[in-house]
Short mmCIF file of N, CA and C in Angstrom, two decimals:
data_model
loop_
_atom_site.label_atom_id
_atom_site.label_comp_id
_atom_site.label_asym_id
_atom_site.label_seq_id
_atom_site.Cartn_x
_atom_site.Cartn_y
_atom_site.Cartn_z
N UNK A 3 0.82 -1.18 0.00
CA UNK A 3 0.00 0.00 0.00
C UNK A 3 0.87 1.25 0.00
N UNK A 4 1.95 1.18 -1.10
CA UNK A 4 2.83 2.40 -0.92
C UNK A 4 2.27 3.44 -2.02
N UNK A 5 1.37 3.32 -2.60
CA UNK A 5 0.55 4.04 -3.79
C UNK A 5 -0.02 5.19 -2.80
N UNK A 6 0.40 6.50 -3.12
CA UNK A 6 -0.21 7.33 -2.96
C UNK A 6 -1.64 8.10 -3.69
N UNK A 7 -2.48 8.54 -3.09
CA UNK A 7 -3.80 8.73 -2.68
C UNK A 7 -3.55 10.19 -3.36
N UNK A 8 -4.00 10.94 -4.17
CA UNK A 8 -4.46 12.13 -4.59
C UNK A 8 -5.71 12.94 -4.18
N UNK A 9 -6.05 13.77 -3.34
CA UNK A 9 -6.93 14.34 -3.39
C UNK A 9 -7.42 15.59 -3.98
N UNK A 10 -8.64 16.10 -3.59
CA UNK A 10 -9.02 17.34 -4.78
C UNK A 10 -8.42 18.35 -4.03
N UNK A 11 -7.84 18.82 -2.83
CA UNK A 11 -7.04 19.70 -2.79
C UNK A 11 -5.61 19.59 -3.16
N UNK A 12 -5.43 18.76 -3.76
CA UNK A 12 -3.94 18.58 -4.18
C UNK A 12 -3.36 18.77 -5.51
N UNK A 13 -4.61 18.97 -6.33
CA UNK A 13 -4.85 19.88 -7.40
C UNK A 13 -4.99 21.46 -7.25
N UNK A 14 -4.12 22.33 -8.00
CA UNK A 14 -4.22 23.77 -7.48
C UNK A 14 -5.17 24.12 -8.47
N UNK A 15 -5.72 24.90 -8.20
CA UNK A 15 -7.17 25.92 -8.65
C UNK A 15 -6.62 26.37 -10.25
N UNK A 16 -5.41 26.81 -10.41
CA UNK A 16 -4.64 26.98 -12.32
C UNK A 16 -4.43 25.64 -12.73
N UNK A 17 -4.37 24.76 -12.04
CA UNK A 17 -4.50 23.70 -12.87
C UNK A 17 -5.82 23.26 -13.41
N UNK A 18 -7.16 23.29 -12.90
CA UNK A 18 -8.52 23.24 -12.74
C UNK A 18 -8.28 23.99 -13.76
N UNK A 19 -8.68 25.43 -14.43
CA UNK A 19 -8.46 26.40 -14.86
C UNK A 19 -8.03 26.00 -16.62
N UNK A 20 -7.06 25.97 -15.88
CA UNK A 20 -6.23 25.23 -17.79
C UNK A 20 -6.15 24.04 -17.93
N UNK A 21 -7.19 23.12 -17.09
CA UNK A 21 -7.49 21.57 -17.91
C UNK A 21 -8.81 22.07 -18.41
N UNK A 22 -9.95 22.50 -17.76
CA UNK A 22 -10.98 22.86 -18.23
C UNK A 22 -11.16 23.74 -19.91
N UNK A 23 -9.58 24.71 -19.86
CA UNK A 23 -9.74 25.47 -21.10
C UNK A 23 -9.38 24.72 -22.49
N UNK A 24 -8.10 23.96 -21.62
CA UNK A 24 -8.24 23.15 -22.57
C UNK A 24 -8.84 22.34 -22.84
N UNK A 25 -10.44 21.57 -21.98
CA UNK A 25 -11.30 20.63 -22.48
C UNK A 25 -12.04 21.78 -23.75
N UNK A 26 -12.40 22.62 -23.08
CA UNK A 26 -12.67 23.39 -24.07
C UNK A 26 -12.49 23.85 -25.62
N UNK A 27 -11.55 24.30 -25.24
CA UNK A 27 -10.52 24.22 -26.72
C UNK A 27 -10.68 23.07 -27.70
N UNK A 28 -10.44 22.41 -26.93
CA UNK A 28 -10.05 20.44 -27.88
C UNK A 28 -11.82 20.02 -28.31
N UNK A 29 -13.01 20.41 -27.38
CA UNK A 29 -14.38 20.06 -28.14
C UNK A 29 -14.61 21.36 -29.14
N UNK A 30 -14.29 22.61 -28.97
CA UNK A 30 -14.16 23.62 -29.82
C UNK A 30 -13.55 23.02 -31.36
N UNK A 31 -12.60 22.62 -31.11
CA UNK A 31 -11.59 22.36 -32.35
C UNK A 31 -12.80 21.22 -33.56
N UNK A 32 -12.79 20.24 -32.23
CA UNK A 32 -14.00 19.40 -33.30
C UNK A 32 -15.32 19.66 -33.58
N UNK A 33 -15.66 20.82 -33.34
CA UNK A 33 -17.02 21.45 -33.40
C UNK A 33 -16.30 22.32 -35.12
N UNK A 34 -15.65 22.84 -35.00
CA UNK A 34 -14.98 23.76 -36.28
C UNK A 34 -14.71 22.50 -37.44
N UNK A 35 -13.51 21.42 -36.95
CA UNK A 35 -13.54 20.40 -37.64
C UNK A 35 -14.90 19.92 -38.60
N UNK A 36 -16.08 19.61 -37.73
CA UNK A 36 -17.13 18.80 -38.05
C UNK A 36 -17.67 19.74 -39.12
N UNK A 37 -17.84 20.98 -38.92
CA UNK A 37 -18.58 22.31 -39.60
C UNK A 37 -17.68 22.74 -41.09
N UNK A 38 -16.59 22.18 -41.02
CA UNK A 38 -15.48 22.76 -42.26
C UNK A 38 -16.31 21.41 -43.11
N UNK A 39 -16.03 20.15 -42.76
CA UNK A 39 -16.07 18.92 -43.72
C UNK A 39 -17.77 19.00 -44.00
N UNK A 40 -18.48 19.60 -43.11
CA UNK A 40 -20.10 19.42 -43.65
C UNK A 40 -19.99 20.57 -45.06
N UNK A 41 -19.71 21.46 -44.69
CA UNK A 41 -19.73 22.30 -45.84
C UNK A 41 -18.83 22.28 -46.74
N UNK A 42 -17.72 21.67 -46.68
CA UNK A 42 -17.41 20.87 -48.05
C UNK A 42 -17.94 20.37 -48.75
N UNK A 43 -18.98 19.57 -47.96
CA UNK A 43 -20.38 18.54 -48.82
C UNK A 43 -20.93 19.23 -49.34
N UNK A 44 -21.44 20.83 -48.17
CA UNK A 44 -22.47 21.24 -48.96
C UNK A 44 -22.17 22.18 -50.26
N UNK A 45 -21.35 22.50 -50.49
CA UNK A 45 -20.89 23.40 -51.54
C UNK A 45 -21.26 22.99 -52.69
N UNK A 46 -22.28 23.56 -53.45
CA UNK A 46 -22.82 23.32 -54.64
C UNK A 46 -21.94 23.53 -56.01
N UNK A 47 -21.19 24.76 -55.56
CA UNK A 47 -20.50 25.37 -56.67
C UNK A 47 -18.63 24.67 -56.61
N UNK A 48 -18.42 23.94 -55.64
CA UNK A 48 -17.10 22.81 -55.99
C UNK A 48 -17.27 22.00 -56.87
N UNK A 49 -16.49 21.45 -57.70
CA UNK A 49 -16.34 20.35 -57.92
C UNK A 49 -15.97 19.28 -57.12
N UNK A 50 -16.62 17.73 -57.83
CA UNK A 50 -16.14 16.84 -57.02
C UNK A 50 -14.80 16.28 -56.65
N UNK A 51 -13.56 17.11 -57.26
CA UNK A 51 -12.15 16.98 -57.51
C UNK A 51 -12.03 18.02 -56.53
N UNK A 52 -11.96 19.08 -56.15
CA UNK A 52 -11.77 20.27 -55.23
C UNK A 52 -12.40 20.01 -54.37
N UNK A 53 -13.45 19.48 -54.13
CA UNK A 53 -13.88 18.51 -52.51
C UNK A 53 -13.00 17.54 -52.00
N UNK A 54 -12.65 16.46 -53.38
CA UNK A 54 -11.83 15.63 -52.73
C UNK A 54 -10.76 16.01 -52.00
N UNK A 55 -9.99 17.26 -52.82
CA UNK A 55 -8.75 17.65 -52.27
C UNK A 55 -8.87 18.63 -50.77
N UNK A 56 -9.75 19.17 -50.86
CA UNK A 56 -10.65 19.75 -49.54
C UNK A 56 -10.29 18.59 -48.44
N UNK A 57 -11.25 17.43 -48.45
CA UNK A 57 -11.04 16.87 -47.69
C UNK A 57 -9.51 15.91 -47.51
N UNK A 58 -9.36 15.50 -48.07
CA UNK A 58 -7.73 14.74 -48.28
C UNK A 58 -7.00 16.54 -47.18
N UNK A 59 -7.11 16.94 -47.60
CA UNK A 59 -5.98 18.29 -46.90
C UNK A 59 -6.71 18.30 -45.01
N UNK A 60 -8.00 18.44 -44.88
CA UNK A 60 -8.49 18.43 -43.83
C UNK A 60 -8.62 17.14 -42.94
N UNK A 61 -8.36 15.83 -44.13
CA UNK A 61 -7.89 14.76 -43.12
C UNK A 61 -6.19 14.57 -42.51
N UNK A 62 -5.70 14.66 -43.54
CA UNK A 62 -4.04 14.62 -43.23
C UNK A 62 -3.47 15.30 -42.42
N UNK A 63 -3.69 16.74 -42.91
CA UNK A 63 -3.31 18.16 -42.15
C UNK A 63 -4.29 18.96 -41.66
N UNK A 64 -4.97 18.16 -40.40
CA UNK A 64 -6.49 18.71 -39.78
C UNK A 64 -6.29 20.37 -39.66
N UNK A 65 -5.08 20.68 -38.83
CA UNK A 65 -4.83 22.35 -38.32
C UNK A 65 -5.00 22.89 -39.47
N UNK A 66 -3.78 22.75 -40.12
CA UNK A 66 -3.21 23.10 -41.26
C UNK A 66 -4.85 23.33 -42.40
N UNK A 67 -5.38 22.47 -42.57
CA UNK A 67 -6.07 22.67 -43.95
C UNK A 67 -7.69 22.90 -43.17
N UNK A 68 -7.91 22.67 -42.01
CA UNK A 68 -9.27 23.67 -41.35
C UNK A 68 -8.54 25.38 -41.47
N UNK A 69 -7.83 25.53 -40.88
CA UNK A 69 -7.30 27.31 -41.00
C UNK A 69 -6.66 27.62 -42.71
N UNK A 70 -6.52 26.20 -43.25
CA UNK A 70 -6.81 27.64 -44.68
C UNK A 70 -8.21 27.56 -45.08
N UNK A 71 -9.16 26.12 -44.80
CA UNK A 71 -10.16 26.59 -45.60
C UNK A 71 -10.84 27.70 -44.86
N UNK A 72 -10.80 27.84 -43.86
CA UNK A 72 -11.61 28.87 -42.58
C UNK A 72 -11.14 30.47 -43.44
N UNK A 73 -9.97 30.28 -43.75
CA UNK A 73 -9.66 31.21 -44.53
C UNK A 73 -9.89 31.83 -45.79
N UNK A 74 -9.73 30.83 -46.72
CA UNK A 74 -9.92 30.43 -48.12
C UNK A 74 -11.73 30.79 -48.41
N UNK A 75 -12.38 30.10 -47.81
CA UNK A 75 -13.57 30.00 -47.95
C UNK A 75 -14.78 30.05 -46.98
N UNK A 76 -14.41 30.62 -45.86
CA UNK A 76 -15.10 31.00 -44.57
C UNK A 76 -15.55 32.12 -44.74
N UNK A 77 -15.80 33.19 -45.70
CA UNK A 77 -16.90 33.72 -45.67
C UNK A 77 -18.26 33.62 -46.34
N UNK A 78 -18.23 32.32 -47.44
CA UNK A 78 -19.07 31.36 -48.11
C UNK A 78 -20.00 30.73 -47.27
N UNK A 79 -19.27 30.00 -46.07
CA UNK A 79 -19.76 29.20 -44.75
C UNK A 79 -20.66 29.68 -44.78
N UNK A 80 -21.11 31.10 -44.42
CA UNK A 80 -22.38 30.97 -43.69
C UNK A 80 -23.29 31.41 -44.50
N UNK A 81 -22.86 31.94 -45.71
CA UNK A 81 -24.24 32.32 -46.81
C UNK A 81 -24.65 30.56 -47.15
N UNK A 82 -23.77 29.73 -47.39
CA UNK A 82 -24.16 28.34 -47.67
C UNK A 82 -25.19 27.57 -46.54
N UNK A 83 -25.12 28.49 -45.50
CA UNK A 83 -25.87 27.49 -44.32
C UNK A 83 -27.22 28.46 -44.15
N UNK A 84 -26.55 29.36 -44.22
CA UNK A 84 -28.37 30.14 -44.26
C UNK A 84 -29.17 29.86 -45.78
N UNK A 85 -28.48 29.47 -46.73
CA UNK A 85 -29.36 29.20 -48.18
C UNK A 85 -30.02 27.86 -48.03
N UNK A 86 -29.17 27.24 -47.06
CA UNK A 86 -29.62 25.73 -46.87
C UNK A 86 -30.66 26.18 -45.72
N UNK A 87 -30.71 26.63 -44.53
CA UNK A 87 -31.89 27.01 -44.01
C UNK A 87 -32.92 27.29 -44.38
N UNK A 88 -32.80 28.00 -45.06
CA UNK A 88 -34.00 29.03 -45.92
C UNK A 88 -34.55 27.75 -46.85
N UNK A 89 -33.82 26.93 -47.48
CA UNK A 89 -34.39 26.15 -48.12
C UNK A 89 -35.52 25.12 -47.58
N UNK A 90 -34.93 24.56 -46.57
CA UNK A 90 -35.79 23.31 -45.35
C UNK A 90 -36.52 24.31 -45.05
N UNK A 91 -36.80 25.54 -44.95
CA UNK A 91 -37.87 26.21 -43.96
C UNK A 91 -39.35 26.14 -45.45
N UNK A 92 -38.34 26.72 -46.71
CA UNK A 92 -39.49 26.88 -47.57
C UNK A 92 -40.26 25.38 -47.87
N UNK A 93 -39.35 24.36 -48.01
CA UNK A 93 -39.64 22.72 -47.93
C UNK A 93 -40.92 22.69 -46.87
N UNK A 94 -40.17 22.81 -45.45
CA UNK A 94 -41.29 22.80 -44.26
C UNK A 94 -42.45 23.50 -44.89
N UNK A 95 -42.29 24.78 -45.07
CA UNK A 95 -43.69 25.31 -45.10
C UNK A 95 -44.35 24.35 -46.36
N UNK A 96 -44.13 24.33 -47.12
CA UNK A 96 -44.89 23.57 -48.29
C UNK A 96 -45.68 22.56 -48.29
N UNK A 97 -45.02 21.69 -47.10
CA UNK A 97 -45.34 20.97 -46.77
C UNK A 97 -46.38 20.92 -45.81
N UNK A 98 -46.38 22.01 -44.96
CA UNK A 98 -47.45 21.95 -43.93
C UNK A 98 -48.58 22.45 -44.83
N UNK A 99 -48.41 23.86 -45.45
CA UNK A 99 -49.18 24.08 -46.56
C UNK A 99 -50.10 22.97 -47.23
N UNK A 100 -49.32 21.52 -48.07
CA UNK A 100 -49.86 20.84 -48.47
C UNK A 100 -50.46 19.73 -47.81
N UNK A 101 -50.66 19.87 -45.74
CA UNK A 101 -51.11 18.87 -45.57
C UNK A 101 -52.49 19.70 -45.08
N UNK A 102 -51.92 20.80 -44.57
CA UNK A 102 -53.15 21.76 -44.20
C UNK A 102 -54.25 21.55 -45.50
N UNK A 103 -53.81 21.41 -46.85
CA UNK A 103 -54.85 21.90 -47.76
C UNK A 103 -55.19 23.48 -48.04
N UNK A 104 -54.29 24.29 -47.87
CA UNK A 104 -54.59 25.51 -47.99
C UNK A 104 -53.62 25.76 -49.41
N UNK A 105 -52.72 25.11 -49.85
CA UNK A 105 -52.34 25.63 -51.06
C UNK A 105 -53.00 25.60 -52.16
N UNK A 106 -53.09 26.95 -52.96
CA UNK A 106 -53.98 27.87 -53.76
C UNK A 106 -55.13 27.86 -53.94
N UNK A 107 -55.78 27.92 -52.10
CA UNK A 107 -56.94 28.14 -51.48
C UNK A 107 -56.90 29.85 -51.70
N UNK A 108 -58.08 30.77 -51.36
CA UNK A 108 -58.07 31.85 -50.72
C UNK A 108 -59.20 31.35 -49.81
N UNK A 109 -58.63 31.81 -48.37
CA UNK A 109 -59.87 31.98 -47.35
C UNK A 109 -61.58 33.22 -47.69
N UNK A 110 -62.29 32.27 -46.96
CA UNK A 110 -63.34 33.57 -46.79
C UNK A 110 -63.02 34.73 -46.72
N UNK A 111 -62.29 34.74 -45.73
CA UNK A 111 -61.70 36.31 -45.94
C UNK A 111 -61.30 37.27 -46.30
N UNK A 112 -61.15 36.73 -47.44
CA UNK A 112 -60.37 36.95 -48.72
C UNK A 112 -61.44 37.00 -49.51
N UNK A 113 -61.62 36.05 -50.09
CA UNK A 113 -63.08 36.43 -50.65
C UNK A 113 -64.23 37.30 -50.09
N UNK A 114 -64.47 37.25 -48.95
CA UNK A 114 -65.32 38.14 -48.87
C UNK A 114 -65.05 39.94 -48.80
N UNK A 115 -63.68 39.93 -48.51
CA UNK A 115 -63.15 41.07 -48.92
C UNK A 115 -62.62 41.50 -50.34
N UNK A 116 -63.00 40.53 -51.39
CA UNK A 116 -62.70 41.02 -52.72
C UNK A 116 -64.46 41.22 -52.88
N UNK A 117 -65.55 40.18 -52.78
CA UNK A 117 -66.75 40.61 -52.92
C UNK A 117 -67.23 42.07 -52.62
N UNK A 118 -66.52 42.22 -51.58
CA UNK A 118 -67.18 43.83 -51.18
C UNK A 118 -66.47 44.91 -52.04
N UNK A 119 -65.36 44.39 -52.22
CA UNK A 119 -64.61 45.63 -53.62
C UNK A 119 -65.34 45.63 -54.64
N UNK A 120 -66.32 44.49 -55.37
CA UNK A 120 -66.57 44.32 -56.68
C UNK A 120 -68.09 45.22 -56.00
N UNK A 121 -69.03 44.84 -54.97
CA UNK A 121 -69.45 45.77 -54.58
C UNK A 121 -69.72 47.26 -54.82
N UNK A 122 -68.66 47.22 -54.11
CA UNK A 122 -68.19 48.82 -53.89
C UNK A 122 -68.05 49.17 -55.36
N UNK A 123 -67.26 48.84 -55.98
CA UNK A 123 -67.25 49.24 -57.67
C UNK A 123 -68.38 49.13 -58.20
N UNK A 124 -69.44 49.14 -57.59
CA UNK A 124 -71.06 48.79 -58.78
C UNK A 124 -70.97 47.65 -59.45
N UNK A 125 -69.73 46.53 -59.62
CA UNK A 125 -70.27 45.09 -60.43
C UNK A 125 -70.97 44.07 -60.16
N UNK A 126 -71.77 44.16 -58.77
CA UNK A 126 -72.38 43.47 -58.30
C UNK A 126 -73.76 44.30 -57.24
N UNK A 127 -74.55 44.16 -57.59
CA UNK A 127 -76.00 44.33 -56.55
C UNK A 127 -75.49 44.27 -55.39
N UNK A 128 -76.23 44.79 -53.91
CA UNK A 128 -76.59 44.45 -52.62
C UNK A 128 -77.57 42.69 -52.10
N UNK A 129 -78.32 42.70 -53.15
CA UNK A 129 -78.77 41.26 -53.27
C UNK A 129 -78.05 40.17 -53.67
N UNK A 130 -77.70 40.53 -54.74
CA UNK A 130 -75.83 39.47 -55.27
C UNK A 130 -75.21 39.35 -54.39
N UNK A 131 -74.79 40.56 -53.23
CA UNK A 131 -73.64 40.52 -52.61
C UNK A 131 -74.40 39.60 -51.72
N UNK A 132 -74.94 40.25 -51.20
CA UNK A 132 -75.89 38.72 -49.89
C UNK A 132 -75.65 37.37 -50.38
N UNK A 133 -75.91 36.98 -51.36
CA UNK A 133 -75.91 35.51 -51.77
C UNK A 133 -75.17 35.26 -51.70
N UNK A 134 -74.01 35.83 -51.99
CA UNK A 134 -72.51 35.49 -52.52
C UNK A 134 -71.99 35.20 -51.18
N UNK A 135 -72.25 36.17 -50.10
CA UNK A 135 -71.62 36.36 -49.12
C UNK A 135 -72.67 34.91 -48.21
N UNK A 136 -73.55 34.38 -48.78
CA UNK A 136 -74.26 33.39 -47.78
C UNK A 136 -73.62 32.35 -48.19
N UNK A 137 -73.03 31.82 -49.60
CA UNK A 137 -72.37 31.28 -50.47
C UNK A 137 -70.78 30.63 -49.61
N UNK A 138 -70.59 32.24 -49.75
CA UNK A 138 -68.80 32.08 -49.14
C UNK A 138 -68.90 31.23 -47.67
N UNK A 139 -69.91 31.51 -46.37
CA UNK A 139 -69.81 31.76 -45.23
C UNK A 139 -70.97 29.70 -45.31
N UNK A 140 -71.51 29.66 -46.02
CA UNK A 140 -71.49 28.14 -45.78
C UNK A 140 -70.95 27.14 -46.28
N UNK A 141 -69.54 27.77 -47.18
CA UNK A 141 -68.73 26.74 -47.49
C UNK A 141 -68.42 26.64 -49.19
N UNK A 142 -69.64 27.17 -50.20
CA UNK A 142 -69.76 27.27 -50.90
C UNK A 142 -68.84 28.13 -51.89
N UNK A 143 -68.55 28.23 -52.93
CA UNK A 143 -67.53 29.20 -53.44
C UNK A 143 -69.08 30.16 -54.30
N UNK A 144 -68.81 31.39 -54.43
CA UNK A 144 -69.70 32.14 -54.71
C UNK A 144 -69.61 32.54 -56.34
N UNK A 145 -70.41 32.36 -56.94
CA UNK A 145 -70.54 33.03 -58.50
C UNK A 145 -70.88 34.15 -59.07
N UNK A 146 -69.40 34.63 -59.73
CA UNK A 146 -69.02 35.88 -59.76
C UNK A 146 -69.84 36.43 -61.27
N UNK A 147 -69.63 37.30 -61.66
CA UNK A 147 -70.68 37.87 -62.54
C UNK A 147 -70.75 37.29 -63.67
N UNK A 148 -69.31 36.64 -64.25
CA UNK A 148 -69.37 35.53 -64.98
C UNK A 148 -69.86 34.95 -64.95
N UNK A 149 -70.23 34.08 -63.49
CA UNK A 149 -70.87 32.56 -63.60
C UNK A 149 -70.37 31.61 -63.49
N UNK A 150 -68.78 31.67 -63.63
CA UNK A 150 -67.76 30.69 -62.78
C UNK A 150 -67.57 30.92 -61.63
N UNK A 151 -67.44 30.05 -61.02
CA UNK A 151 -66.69 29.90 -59.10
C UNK A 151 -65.17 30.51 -59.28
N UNK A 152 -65.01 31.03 -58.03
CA UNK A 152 -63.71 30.95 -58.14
C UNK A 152 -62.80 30.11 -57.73
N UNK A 153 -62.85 29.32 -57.31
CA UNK A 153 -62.61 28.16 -57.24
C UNK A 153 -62.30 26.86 -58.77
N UNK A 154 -63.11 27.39 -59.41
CA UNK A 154 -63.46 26.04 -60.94
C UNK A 154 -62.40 27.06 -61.90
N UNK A 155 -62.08 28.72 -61.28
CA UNK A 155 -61.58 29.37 -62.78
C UNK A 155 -59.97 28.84 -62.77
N UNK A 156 -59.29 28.31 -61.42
CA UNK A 156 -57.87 27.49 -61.68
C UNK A 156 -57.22 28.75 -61.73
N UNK A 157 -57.57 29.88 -60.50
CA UNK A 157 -56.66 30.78 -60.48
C UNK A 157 -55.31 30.19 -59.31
#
């Protein structure tokens, strides 16, 4: 039992200090790492020969070829990640759009606020407008002076 026993005061407080910075540092490094090689992928406008060499440089010479591309092409980074955002968001919406059933719907509301313009312009009666507006409000699409729905005209 000649093994000595370490305790937590036997560690000084700068040592705490600069192991912690450097845990820091070292998950930092692979957080930058991980973010250089994704956007290698994502780069639309590389070729698949200038990726390869991208990565071949960022595997071999990790420091070395993350701080030139950080350099080289780090102000691309983030227009490439916000274009890719923007993209999944317009995707998302489309999608909710197309489960909702509202794509190239107009609400009542809408309609009934174009009815009252055509209204208001004299192309339609106060009696028209009633119908139209009993039309819109039980579900019905209302027929405009034409005589098509708006709905059937495939606006």
């Amino acid at each position: 039992m000649s093994a000595q026993t370490y305790l937590a005061y036997d560690y000084p407080l700068l040592s705490v200090f600069w192991s912690m910075l450097l845990f820091f540092l070292w998950i930092m490094w692979f957080v930058l790492l991980f973010r250089v090689v994704v956007d290698i992928f994502r780069d639309d406008d590389m070729s698949g020969w200038a990726k390869a060499g991208w990565l071949v440089l960022t595997v071999l010479l990790p420091f070395l070829g993350v701080f030139v591309y950080v350099i080289a092409r780090g102000k691309g980074m983030g227009r490439r990640e916000i274009a890719q955002a923007r993209a999944q968001q317009e995707a998302f919406d489309a999608r909710i759009r197309q489960a909702a059933g509202t794509e190239g719907r107009t609400s009542s509301v809408d309609e009934l606020a174009k009815l009252s313009e055509i209204r208001d312009r004299g192309g339609i009666t106060d009696d028209e407008f009633r119908k139209a507006k009993e039309l819109v409000l039980t579900g019905h699409a209302p027929a405009g002076p034409s005589g098509s729905t708006s709905h059937a005209s495939g606006r």
